[in-house]
Coordinates of C-alpha atoms and ligand atoms in Angstrom, one line a residue:
M1129 CA 9.0 -16.5 -16.3
S1130 CA 11.6 -17.3 -13.8
T1131 CA 11.4 -16.7 -9.9
G1132 CA 14.4 -15.6 -8.3
D1133 CA 15.4 -16.9 -4.8
H1134 CA 14.9 -13.7 -2.9
D1135 CA 11.4 -13.5 -4.4
R1136 CA 10.5 -17.1 -3.1
E1137 CA 11.3 -16.0 0.2
T1138 CA 9.0 -13.0 0.4
R1139 CA 6.4 -15.1 -1.1
R1140 CA 6.1 -17.1 2.1
D1141 CA 5.0 -14.2 4.1
A1142 CA 2.0 -16.5 4.8
D1143 CA 0.1 -14.3 7.3
G1144 CA -2.6 -12.0 5.9
T1145 CA -1.1 -8.6 6.9
F1146 CA 1.5 -6.2 5.6
G1147 CA 2.4 -4.3 8.9
E1148 CA -0.8 -2.7 10.1
Y1149 CA -2.6 -3.1 6.8
G1150 CA -4.5 -6.0 5.0
G1151 CA -6.3 -8.6 7.1
Q1152 CA -10.0 -10.1 6.6
Y1153 CA -12.7 -7.7 7.5
V1154 CA -15.7 -9.6 5.9
P1155 CA -19.1 -11.0 7.0
E1156 CA -18.8 -14.4 8.5
A1157 CA -20.6 -15.9 5.6
L1158 CA -17.4 -15.3 3.5
M1159 CA -14.8 -16.7 5.8
P1160 CA -15.1 -20.4 4.7
A1161 CA -14.6 -19.2 1.2
L1162 CA -11.5 -17.2 2.1
Q1163 CA -10.0 -20.2 4.0
E1164 CA -10.8 -22.5 0.9
L1165 CA -9.0 -20.0 -1.4
E1166 CA -6.1 -19.6 0.9
D1167 CA -5.6 -23.5 1.0
A1168 CA -5.7 -23.4 -2.8
Y1169 CA -3.1 -20.5 -3.0
E1170 CA -0.7 -22.3 -0.8
R1171 CA -1.1 -25.7 -2.5
Y1172 CA -1.3 -24.7 -6.2
V1173 CA 0.5 -21.4 -6.4
L1174 CA 3.2 -21.6 -3.6
E1175 CA 3.7 -25.4 -3.7
N1176 CA 2.9 -25.9 -7.5
E1177 CA 0.6 -28.8 -6.7
D1178 CA -0.5 -30.7 -9.7
G1179 CA 1.7 -28.8 -11.9
F1180 CA -0.5 -25.6 -11.5
M1181 CA 2.2 -22.9 -12.0
D1182 CA 3.6 -24.9 -15.1
E1183 CA 0.2 -24.9 -16.7
F1184 CA -0.2 -21.2 -15.9
R1185 CA 3.0 -20.4 -17.4
E1186 CA 2.7 -22.4 -20.5
R1187 CA -0.8 -20.7 -21.1
M1188 CA 0.6 -17.1 -20.5
R1189 CA 3.0 -17.9 -23.1
D1190 CA 1.1 -19.6 -25.7
F1191 CA -2.3 -17.6 -25.2
G1192 CA -1.0 -14.6 -23.2
G1193 CA 1.8 -13.7 -25.4
R1194 CA 4.6 -13.6 -22.6
P1195 CA 7.4 -12.6 -22.0
T1196 CA 6.5 -9.0 -23.0
P1197 CA 9.4 -6.9 -24.3
L1198 CA 11.5 -4.5 -22.4
Q1199 CA 11.8 -1.9 -24.9
R1200 CA 14.5 1.2 -25.1
A1201 CA 12.4 4.2 -25.9
D1202 CA 14.9 6.1 -28.1
R1203 CA 13.0 9.2 -28.5
L1204 CA 11.9 9.5 -25.0
S1205 CA 15.6 8.9 -23.9
E1206 CA 16.7 11.4 -26.1
R1207 CA 14.2 13.9 -24.6
Y1208 CA 15.0 13.3 -21.0
D1209 CA 18.8 12.8 -21.7
R1210 CA 18.8 9.4 -19.8
E1211 CA 17.8 5.8 -20.6
I1212 CA 14.3 5.0 -20.6
Y1213 CA 13.0 1.6 -20.9
L1214 CA 9.3 0.6 -21.3
K1215 CA 7.9 -2.8 -20.1
R1216 CA 5.4 -3.4 -22.8
E1217 CA 2.4 -5.0 -20.8
D1218 CA 0.3 -3.4 -23.5
L1219 CA 1.2 -6.2 -25.8
V1220 CA -0.3 -8.8 -23.4
H1221 CA -3.1 -10.6 -25.1
G1222 CA -6.2 -8.2 -24.5
G1223 CA -4.0 -5.1 -24.3
A1224 CA -3.0 -5.0 -20.6
H1225 CA -1.3 -6.5 -17.6
K1226 CA -4.7 -7.6 -16.3
L1227 CA -4.7 -11.0 -18.2
N1228 CA -1.7 -12.2 -15.9
N1229 CA -4.1 -12.3 -13.0
A1230 CA -7.1 -13.0 -14.6
L1231 CA -5.8 -16.1 -16.5
G1232 CA -4.3 -17.3 -13.0
Q1233 CA -7.5 -17.0 -11.0
V1234 CA -9.9 -18.6 -13.6
L1235 CA -7.3 -21.3 -13.9
L1236 CA -7.4 -21.6 -10.1
A1237 CA -11.1 -21.6 -9.9
K1238 CA -10.8 -24.7 -12.2
Y1239 CA -8.4 -26.6 -10.1
M1240 CA -10.8 -25.5 -6.9
G1241 CA -13.7 -27.4 -8.9
K1242 CA -15.6 -23.8 -9.2
E1243 CA -18.5 -24.0 -11.9
R1244 CA -18.7 -20.2 -12.6
V1245 CA -16.4 -17.1 -12.2
I1246 CA -17.6 -13.5 -11.5
A1247 CA -15.6 -10.3 -11.5
E1248 CA -16.0 -6.5 -11.1
T1249 CA -14.3 -4.3 -13.6
G1250 CA -13.6 -0.4 -13.8
A1251 CA -11.7 0.5 -17.1
G1252 CA -13.3 -2.8 -18.5
Q1253 CA -9.9 -4.2 -19.0
H1254 CA -10.0 -6.7 -16.0
G1255 CA -13.6 -7.7 -17.3
T1256 CA -12.2 -8.2 -20.6
A1257 CA -9.4 -10.2 -19.4
T1258 CA -11.5 -12.6 -17.3
A1259 CA -14.0 -12.8 -20.0
M1260 CA -11.3 -13.9 -22.5
A1261 CA -9.7 -16.4 -19.8
A1262 CA -13.3 -17.8 -19.2
A1263 CA -14.0 -18.4 -22.7
H1264 CA -10.3 -19.9 -23.1
L1265 CA -10.7 -22.3 -20.3
D1266 CA -14.7 -22.8 -20.7
V1267 CA -15.9 -21.4 -17.4
P1268 CA -19.2 -19.4 -17.3
C1269 CA -18.5 -15.8 -16.5
E1270 CA -20.5 -12.7 -15.2
I1271 CA -19.0 -9.2 -15.1
Y1272 CA -20.1 -6.4 -12.9
M1273 CA -19.5 -2.9 -14.0
G1274 CA -20.7 0.6 -13.0
R1275 CA -23.0 2.6 -15.3
T1276 CA -20.6 5.6 -15.6
D1277 CA -17.9 3.2 -16.5
I1278 CA -20.0 1.4 -19.0
N1279 CA -20.5 4.7 -20.7
R1280 CA -17.0 5.8 -21.1
Q1281 CA -15.3 2.2 -21.9
R1282 CA -17.8 0.9 -24.3
P1283 CA -15.4 -1.1 -26.7
N1284 CA -14.6 -3.2 -23.6
V1285 CA -18.2 -4.0 -23.0
Y1286 CA -18.5 -5.1 -26.6
R1287 CA -15.4 -7.3 -26.0
M1288 CA -16.6 -8.9 -23.0
R1289 CA -20.0 -9.8 -24.5
M1290 CA -18.1 -11.3 -27.7
N1291 CA -16.3 -13.4 -25.3
G1292 CA -19.6 -14.9 -23.9
A1293 CA -19.5 -13.0 -20.7
E1294 CA -22.8 -11.5 -19.2
V1295 CA -22.0 -7.9 -18.2
N1296 CA -24.4 -6.5 -15.4
P1297 CA -24.8 -2.8 -15.1
V1298 CA -24.4 -1.3 -11.6
T1299 CA -26.2 1.8 -11.2
A1300 CA -25.5 2.5 -7.4
G1301 CA -23.6 5.6 -6.2
S1302 CA -21.1 7.1 -8.9
G1303 CA -21.5 3.9 -10.9
T1304 CA -17.7 3.1 -10.9
L1305 CA -15.3 0.6 -9.6
K1306 CA -16.2 0.8 -5.9
E1307 CA -19.9 0.1 -6.5
A1308 CA -18.9 -2.6 -9.0
I1309 CA -16.9 -4.4 -6.1
N1310 CA -19.6 -4.1 -3.7
E1311 CA -21.9 -5.8 -5.9
T1312 CA -19.6 -8.7 -6.8
M1313 CA -18.9 -9.3 -3.4
R1314 CA -22.8 -9.4 -2.7
D1315 CA -23.1 -12.1 -5.5
W1316 CA -20.2 -14.0 -4.2
A1317 CA -21.6 -14.0 -0.5
T1318 CA -24.7 -16.1 -1.9
T1319 CA -23.1 -18.2 -4.3
V1320 CA -19.7 -19.0 -2.8
E1321 CA -19.8 -22.7 -2.9
R1322 CA -20.0 -22.9 -6.7
T1323 CA -18.4 -19.5 -7.5
H1324 CA -15.0 -17.9 -7.5
Y1325 CA -14.6 -14.1 -7.2
V1326 CA -11.7 -13.0 -9.7
I1327 CA -10.8 -10.0 -8.0
G1328 CA -9.0 -7.4 -10.5
S1329 CA -6.3 -6.0 -8.5
V1330 CA -4.3 -6.4 -5.3
V1331 CA -7.1 -5.3 -3.1
G1332 CA -9.8 -7.0 -0.9
P1333 CA -9.4 -9.5 2.0
H1334 CA -6.4 -11.9 2.3
P1335 CA -5.4 -13.9 0.5
F1336 CA -6.5 -11.8 -2.7
P1337 CA -3.6 -9.1 -2.3
K1338 CA -0.9 -11.7 -2.3
L1339 CA -2.6 -13.9 -4.9
V1340 CA -3.0 -11.1 -7.5
R1341 CA 0.5 -9.8 -6.5
D1342 CA 2.2 -13.2 -7.3
F1343 CA 0.3 -13.7 -10.7
Q1344 CA 1.4 -10.0 -11.7
S1345 CA 5.1 -10.2 -10.3
V1346 CA 6.1 -11.9 -13.6
I1347 CA 6.1 -8.2 -14.9
G1348 CA 9.1 -7.2 -12.5
E1349 CA 10.7 -10.5 -12.7
E1350 CA 11.0 -10.4 -16.5
A1351 CA 12.1 -6.6 -16.5
R1352 CA 14.9 -7.4 -13.8
E1353 CA 16.4 -9.9 -16.0
Q1354 CA 15.7 -8.0 -19.2
I1355 CA 17.3 -4.6 -18.0
R1356 CA 20.3 -6.7 -16.7
E1357 CA 20.8 -8.1 -20.2
K1358 CA 20.2 -4.8 -22.1
A1359 CA 21.8 -2.1 -19.8
G1360 CA 24.1 -4.4 -17.8
R1361 CA 22.8 -3.3 -14.4
L1362 CA 19.6 -2.9 -12.4
P1363 CA 17.7 0.5 -12.9
D1364 CA 17.9 3.5 -10.9
S1365 CA 14.0 3.6 -10.6
V1366 CA 10.8 1.9 -11.8
V1367 CA 7.8 3.7 -12.4
A1368 CA 4.2 2.3 -12.3
C1369 CA 0.8 4.0 -12.4
A1370 CA -1.2 2.9 -9.2
G1371 CA -5.2 2.5 -9.0
G1372 CA -5.8 -0.7 -6.9
G1373 CA -2.1 -1.2 -7.5
S1374 CA -1.7 -4.6 -9.4
N1375 CA 0.4 -3.3 -12.1
T1376 CA 2.4 -1.4 -9.6
M1377 CA 3.1 -4.5 -7.2
G1378 CA 3.7 -6.6 -10.3
A1379 CA 6.3 -4.1 -11.4
F1380 CA 7.7 -3.7 -8.1
H1381 CA 7.8 -6.9 -6.2
A1382 CA 11.0 -8.3 -7.6
F1383 CA 12.8 -5.2 -7.1
V1384 CA 11.7 -4.5 -3.4
P1385 CA 14.9 -6.2 -1.9
D1386 CA 17.1 -4.1 -4.3
E1387 CA 17.5 -1.1 -2.0
N1388 CA 19.2 1.2 -4.8
V1389 CA 16.2 0.8 -6.9
D1390 CA 13.7 3.6 -6.2
L1391 CA 10.1 2.7 -6.7
Y1392 CA 7.4 5.3 -7.9
A1393 CA 3.7 4.7 -7.7
V1394 CA 2.0 7.4 -9.8
E1395 CA -1.6 8.0 -8.8
A1396 CA -4.3 10.0 -10.3
G1397 CA -4.1 13.7 -9.2
G1398 CA -7.4 14.4 -11.2
S1399 CA -8.4 18.1 -11.2
S1400 CA -7.3 18.9 -7.7
L1401 CA -5.7 17.3 -4.6
E1402 CA -8.4 18.9 -2.1
I1403 CA -11.1 16.8 -0.8
D1404 CA -14.5 18.3 -0.2
T1405 CA -15.6 16.2 2.7
D1406 CA -18.9 18.0 3.1
A1407 CA -20.0 17.0 -0.5
G1408 CA -18.2 13.6 0.0
V1409 CA -16.2 14.2 -3.1
A1410 CA -12.4 13.9 -3.9
P1411 CA -11.6 15.4 -7.5
N1412 CA -8.7 12.9 -7.5
S1413 CA -7.8 9.2 -6.7
A1414 CA -4.5 10.0 -4.8
T1415 CA -5.1 7.5 -2.2
L1416 CA -1.4 6.9 -1.1
S1417 CA -0.4 10.6 -1.2
T1418 CA -3.6 12.0 0.6
G1419 CA -5.5 9.0 2.0
T1420 CA -6.0 7.9 5.7
D1421 CA -6.3 4.6 7.2
G1422 CA -9.5 2.7 7.2
V1423 CA -11.2 -0.5 6.1
L1424 CA -12.8 -0.9 2.5
H1425 CA -13.5 -4.0 0.5
G1426 CA -12.2 -6.4 3.4
A1427 CA -8.8 -5.0 4.1
M1428 CA -7.3 -2.2 6.2
T1429 CA -5.5 0.1 3.9
K1430 CA -5.2 4.0 2.8
L1431 CA -8.6 5.3 1.8
L1432 CA -10.2 8.7 0.6
Q1433 CA -12.6 9.2 3.3
S1434 CA -14.3 11.9 5.3
D1435 CA -13.5 12.6 9.0
D1436 CA -16.3 10.5 10.1
G1437 CA -15.2 7.6 8.2
Q1438 CA -17.3 7.7 4.9
I1439 CA -15.8 6.8 1.6
V1440 CA -15.7 9.8 -0.8
E1441 CA -16.4 9.6 -4.5
S1442 CA -13.0 9.6 -6.3
H1443 CA -12.3 10.9 -9.8
S1444 CA -9.7 10.4 -12.4
V1445 CA -10.0 11.0 -16.2
S1446 CA -8.9 7.4 -16.6
A1447 CA -11.6 4.8 -15.3
G1448 CA -9.0 2.2 -14.1
L1449 CA -7.5 4.6 -11.5
D1450 CA -10.7 5.9 -10.3
Y1451 CA -10.9 4.1 -7.1
A1452 CA -11.0 5.4 -3.3
G1453 CA -8.9 2.6 -2.1
V1454 CA -5.5 0.9 -2.8
G1455 CA -3.8 -2.6 -2.1
P1456 CA -2.6 -2.8 1.5
E1457 CA 0.9 -4.1 0.6
L1458 CA 1.4 -0.7 -1.2
S1459 CA 0.0 1.3 1.6
H1460 CA 2.7 -0.7 3.9
L1461 CA 5.3 -0.2 1.4
V1462 CA 4.6 3.6 1.2
E1463 CA 4.3 3.8 5.0
T1464 CA 7.9 2.3 5.5
G1465 CA 9.3 4.7 3.0
R1466 CA 10.1 1.7 0.2
V1467 CA 7.7 3.1 -2.4
T1468 CA 7.4 6.8 -3.0
P1469 CA 3.8 8.0 -3.9
V1470 CA 3.5 10.7 -6.4
N1471 CA 0.7 12.1 -8.5
V1472 CA -0.1 13.5 -11.9
D1473 CA -3.2 15.4 -12.9
D1474 CA -5.7 14.7 -15.7
E1475 CA -3.9 17.3 -18.0
A1476 CA -0.6 15.9 -17.6
A1477 CA -1.9 12.4 -18.0
L1478 CA -3.5 13.4 -21.3
D1479 CA -0.2 15.1 -22.4
G1480 CA 1.7 11.8 -21.5
F1481 CA -0.9 10.0 -23.7
H1482 CA -0.1 12.2 -26.6
R1483 CA 3.6 12.3 -26.1
L1484 CA 4.3 8.4 -26.1
S1485 CA 1.6 8.3 -29.2
N1486 CA 3.6 11.1 -31.1
L1487 CA 7.3 10.1 -30.0
E1488 CA 7.2 6.4 -29.9
G1489 CA 4.2 5.2 -31.9
I1490 CA 2.6 3.6 -28.9
I1491 CA -0.8 4.6 -27.9
P1492 CA -1.0 4.1 -24.0
A1493 CA -3.9 3.6 -21.7
L1494 CA -4.8 6.5 -19.9
E1495 CA -3.9 4.6 -16.8
S1496 CA -0.4 4.0 -18.2
S1497 CA -0.3 7.8 -19.4
H1498 CA 0.0 8.8 -15.7
A1499 CA 3.3 7.0 -15.2
L1500 CA 4.4 8.7 -18.6
G1501 CA 3.1 12.0 -17.5
Y1502 CA 5.4 11.8 -14.4
L1503 CA 8.5 11.7 -16.4
E1504 CA 8.0 15.1 -17.8
E1505 CA 7.5 16.6 -14.2
Q1506 CA 10.3 15.0 -12.3
T1507 CA 12.9 13.2 -14.5
D1508 CA 16.1 14.1 -12.5
E1509 CA 15.1 12.2 -9.4
L1510 CA 14.4 9.1 -11.2
G1511 CA 18.1 8.8 -12.1
D1512 CA 20.0 7.7 -15.4
L1513 CA 18.3 4.4 -15.9
V1514 CA 14.4 4.3 -15.8
I1515 CA 12.0 1.4 -16.4
V1516 CA 8.3 2.8 -17.0
N1517 CA 5.7 0.1 -16.9
V1518 CA 3.2 0.7 -19.9
S1519 CA 0.4 -1.4 -18.2
G1520 CA -2.0 -1.2 -21.1
R1521 CA -2.8 0.2 -24.6
G1522 CA -5.2 3.1 -25.1
D1523 CA -7.5 2.0 -27.9
K1524 CA -10.3 1.6 -25.2
D1525 CA -9.7 5.5 -24.3
L1526 CA -9.7 7.1 -27.8
E1527 CA -13.0 8.5 -27.3
T1528 CA -12.3 10.0 -23.9
V1529 CA -9.3 11.4 -25.2
L1530 CA -11.1 13.0 -28.2
E1531 CA -13.6 14.5 -25.9
E1532 CA -11.2 15.9 -23.3
T1533 CA -9.1 17.2 -26.1
E1534 CA -12.0 19.1 -27.7
K1535 CA -12.9 20.5 -24.1
R1536 CA -9.4 21.7 -23.6
D1537 CA -9.3 23.4 -27.0
L1538 CA -12.6 25.1 -26.4
E1539 CA -11.4 26.2 -22.8
A1540 CA -8.2 27.5 -24.5
A1541 CA -9.9 29.5 -27.0
P1542 CA -13.6 30.2 -25.5
D1543 CA -14.7 33.3 -27.6
V1544 CA -13.8 31.6 -30.9
E1545 CA -17.3 31.6 -33.0
V1546 CA -17.8 28.3 -34.8
F1547 CA -18.5 28.9 -38.7
D1548 CA -21.9 27.3 -39.2
G1549 CA -22.0 27.6 -42.9
E1550 CA -24.4 30.5 -43.1
Ligands
PLP1734 C1 -4.2 -0.5 -18.4 C2 -4.5 -0.3 -17.0 N1 -3.6 0.1 -16.2 C3 -3.6 0.2 -14.9 C4 -4.9 0.0 -14.1 C5 -5.0 0.2 -12.8 O1 -5.2 -1.0 -12.0 P1 -4.0 -1.6 -11.1 O2 -3.5 -0.4 -10.2 O3 -4.4 -2.6 -10.4 O4 -2.9 -1.9 -12.0 C6 -6.0 -0.6 -15.2 C7 -7.2 -0.9 -14.5 O5 -8.2 -1.2 -15.2 C8 -5.9 -0.7 -16.4 O6 -6.8 -1.1 -17.3

């Protein structure tokens, strides 16, 4: 888990904005907590006070299973006639990149003397990672999760409970990630002195986007060294799916100064890119591709919103990408042209899921399947040497994939009569 020199420099961009994005749009009551967190971030993460980062790295190695491999995908390379490498974050303990950040923040909460951690979760992977880290570090833990997500990601709800976390269902709105974040912020505002809010992505008010990015940037730091070792040079492109954007920023951060490496953020195209602003619904979560500037969850960023500034309900077949906002640093990198936003619809993501499972023997998360889906659509522009970040494994998604596949089969053959045994 080395940190390159160029990396250290970009880590010291201490103010809370990325161009016009970021900032701290929060109630007064939260300002002291953000200031306290900013101080802790500078002392422990940036300065390694009391050996914080050494302990974090050691725990990520022994408990978390880092470093993860960068694996050449032989059959995908053959299919696309170029070198495809997979960064295997699905092999992190818990089955996703989420532990990189959750373990870092729960450890930070301990160093800050907090007695309790809370977190929101969408796909349940961040909640699971936080519950695991909290059990590992002996810190009481409560998770907020929307009703819709509880229903579609049940295995993760069981896993959180097994690890001793309390899971609080959130019934407001569409019962997905946005509402879960609102509820966690509400809890935090009233318990801030003894509680740390372990936010799950590079979103929220400063310093969260930088803090989460720094814990996740190990993905790209490792991949950068590994690809040089294996392929003898830097890649032509790095591809990662973007929900809030933490695996994207984690995979991209070390490559941002490498101008010849193209960075592709693959968003959820859902069933259509059109937004029905009257109904307040977007059948997608393609925030970077189609969103407009506004404030959500304490930061200025790109959002899915109506003309009068109401946040619309997003959609994706994958719970972890189903979010109307995105991290402010990603908005900035897209705005300045460094990151290219693209999107893949539900169907193409499901195809990506099946393809990696069939060809490589790896069942990816539905979130990661979007990045894999993009390979099929636009491989030429990606160049000859491509890294795809497999942000997580797909065990949690098997039920959804089976249901969606059945639905697709029925739609493809609607007139087929089902033999009922008579
Ligand atoms: C496996 C996996 N990948 C990606 C994401 C999307 O989050 P982010 O955009 O912060 O990486 C999630 C969210 O739960 C996830 O579980």
